[in-house]
Amino acid sequence: AASGISLGLYTILSKPISLRKKTKILGIIWAIAAGLNVGINLILIPEIGILGAAIATLVAYTFALASVSYFSLRFIPFKIDFVFLAKSIIASAVMAIPLIKIPVSGLVQTIEIATLSFLVYTSLMFLMKGFGREEITFFKELLRSSIGSRRSS
């Protein structure tokens, strides 16, 4: 799963390189990543089997993600709020606990667990001050317009 996340982020972050028509960089990144993957596979598979292959893939994809991030930020600089990202990851991990622990069957339970997960995530983000003024204002306006549209109906 972690390799899939790395590959997904890589796909997004590689776009500035493609837009600048510097795709040779992407080829070099993947050539190095492939070499890493094969080398680590040769070392780990005999020792720990398929888990070694998974680790090798994760290392290769993470290398590709780190490399493409470096070059993309050089071509199109944008700010990544790592503090917010860390808060969001923590809230998501805690929110995942009920999703994993509570067995769900049926529509009512699905709605209940989705509501619980939303409340856990949102509460944690508020407690960690993960939402800024802009987000809070956006949600207030969304709530007002939602309530306003119901009253006019």
Coordinates of C-alpha atoms in Angstrom, one line a residue:
A1 CA 0.0 0.0 0.0
A2 CA 2.8 2.4 0.8
S3 CA 4.4 1.8 -2.6
G4 CA 1.1 2.7 -4.2
I5 CA 1.0 5.9 -2.3
S6 CA 4.5 6.8 -3.4
L7 CA 3.6 6.0 -7.0
G8 CA 0.4 8.0 -6.8
L9 CA 2.3 11.1 -5.4
Y10 CA 5.0 10.6 -8.0
T11 CA 2.4 10.7 -10.8
I12 CA 1.0 14.0 -9.5
L13 CA 4.4 15.5 -8.9
S14 CA 5.9 14.5 -12.2
K15 CA 3.5 16.7 -14.2
P16 CA 5.6 19.9 -13.9
I17 CA 8.6 18.0 -15.4
S18 CA 6.4 16.7 -18.3
L19 CA 4.9 20.2 -18.8
R20 CA 8.5 21.6 -19.1
K21 CA 9.2 18.8 -21.7
K22 CA 12.1 17.5 -19.5
T23 CA 11.0 13.9 -19.7
K24 CA 14.5 12.7 -20.0
I25 CA 14.8 13.4 -16.3
L26 CA 11.9 11.0 -15.6
G27 CA 13.6 8.3 -17.7
I28 CA 16.8 8.7 -15.7
I29 CA 14.9 8.6 -12.4
W30 CA 13.1 5.3 -13.4
A31 CA 16.4 3.8 -14.7
I32 CA 18.0 4.4 -11.3
A33 CA 14.8 3.2 -9.5
A34 CA 14.8 0.0 -11.5
G35 CA 18.4 -0.6 -10.7
L36 CA 17.7 0.0 -7.0
N37 CA 14.7 -2.4 -7.2
V38 CA 16.7 -5.2 -8.8
G39 CA 19.7 -4.8 -6.5
I40 CA 17.6 -4.8 -3.3
N41 CA 15.6 -7.7 -4.6
L42 CA 18.8 -9.7 -5.2
I43 CA 19.8 -9.1 -1.6
L44 CA 16.4 -9.4 0.2
I45 CA 14.4 -12.0 -1.6
P46 CA 16.8 -14.9 -0.7
E47 CA 16.7 -13.7 3.0
I48 CA 13.0 -12.8 3.6
G49 CA 11.1 -13.8 0.4
I50 CA 8.2 -11.8 -0.9
L51 CA 8.5 -9.3 1.9
G52 CA 11.9 -8.4 0.5
A53 CA 10.4 -7.7 -2.9
A54 CA 7.8 -5.4 -1.3
I55 CA 10.6 -3.6 0.5
A56 CA 12.6 -3.2 -2.7
T57 CA 9.6 -1.8 -4.5
L58 CA 8.9 0.6 -1.7
V59 CA 12.5 1.8 -1.7
A60 CA 12.5 2.3 -5.5
Y61 CA 9.2 4.1 -5.6
T62 CA 10.2 6.3 -2.6
F63 CA 13.4 7.2 -4.5
A64 CA 11.4 8.0 -7.6
L65 CA 9.1 10.2 -5.5
A66 CA 11.9 12.0 -3.7
S67 CA 13.7 12.6 -7.0
V68 CA 10.7 13.9 -8.9
S69 CA 9.8 16.1 -6.0
Y70 CA 13.2 17.7 -6.1
F71 CA 13.0 18.4 -9.8
S72 CA 9.4 19.5 -9.8
L73 CA 10.0 22.0 -7.1
R74 CA 12.8 23.5 -9.1
F75 CA 10.6 23.9 -12.2
I76 CA 7.4 25.0 -10.5
P77 CA 8.0 26.1 -7.0
F78 CA 5.1 25.6 -4.6
K79 CA 4.8 25.6 -0.9
I80 CA 4.0 22.3 0.9
D81 CA 2.7 22.8 4.4
F82 CA 4.4 19.8 6.1
V83 CA 3.0 20.7 9.5
F84 CA -0.6 20.6 8.2
L85 CA 0.3 17.4 6.3
A86 CA 1.6 15.8 9.5
K87 CA -1.6 16.8 11.4
S88 CA -3.8 15.4 8.6
I89 CA -1.9 12.1 8.6
I90 CA -2.2 11.8 12.4
A91 CA -5.9 12.6 12.3
S92 CA -6.4 10.1 9.4
A93 CA -4.5 7.4 11.3
V94 CA -6.6 7.8 14.4
M95 CA -9.8 8.0 12.3
A96 CA -8.9 4.7 10.7
I97 CA -9.0 2.9 14.0
P98 CA -12.8 2.7 14.1
L99 CA -12.8 1.8 10.5
I100 CA -10.5 -1.2 11.1
K101 CA -11.9 -2.3 14.5
I102 CA -15.7 -2.0 14.0
P103 CA -17.2 -4.6 11.7
V104 CA -19.6 -3.0 9.2
S105 CA -22.5 -4.6 7.4
G106 CA -25.4 -2.8 5.9
L107 CA -26.2 0.7 4.9
V108 CA -27.1 2.0 8.4
Q109 CA -23.8 0.8 9.9
T110 CA -21.9 2.2 7.0
I111 CA -23.5 5.6 7.5
E112 CA -22.8 5.4 11.3
I113 CA -19.1 4.5 10.9
A114 CA -18.7 7.2 8.2
T115 CA -20.3 9.8 10.6
L116 CA -18.1 8.6 13.5
S117 CA -15.0 8.8 11.3
F118 CA -15.9 12.3 10.1
L119 CA -16.4 13.5 13.7
V120 CA -13.1 11.9 14.9
Y121 CA -11.1 13.4 12.0
T122 CA -12.7 16.9 12.3
S123 CA -12.4 17.0 16.1
L124 CA -8.7 16.0 16.0
M125 CA -8.0 18.6 13.3
F126 CA -9.7 21.3 15.4
L127 CA -7.8 20.2 18.5
M128 CA -4.5 20.2 16.7
K129 CA -5.4 23.6 15.1
G130 CA -5.1 21.9 11.7
F131 CA -7.8 24.2 10.2
G132 CA -6.8 27.8 9.5
R133 CA -9.2 30.7 9.2
E134 CA -9.7 30.2 5.5
E135 CA -10.9 26.6 6.0
I136 CA -13.2 27.5 9.0
T137 CA -14.7 30.4 7.0
F138 CA -15.2 28.1 4.0
F139 CA -17.1 25.5 6.1
K140 CA -19.2 28.2 7.8
E141 CA -20.2 29.6 4.4
L142 CA -20.9 26.1 3.1
L143 CA -23.1 25.3 6.2
R144 CA -24.9 28.7 5.8
S145 CA -25.6 28.2 2.1
S146 CA -26.7 24.6 2.8
I147 CA -29.2 25.7 5.5
G148 CA -30.3 28.7 3.4
S149 CA -31.0 26.6 0.3
R150 CA -33.2 24.2 2.5
R151 CA -35.2 27.1 3.9
S152 CA -36.0 28.5 0.5
S153 CA -37.1 25.1 -0.8

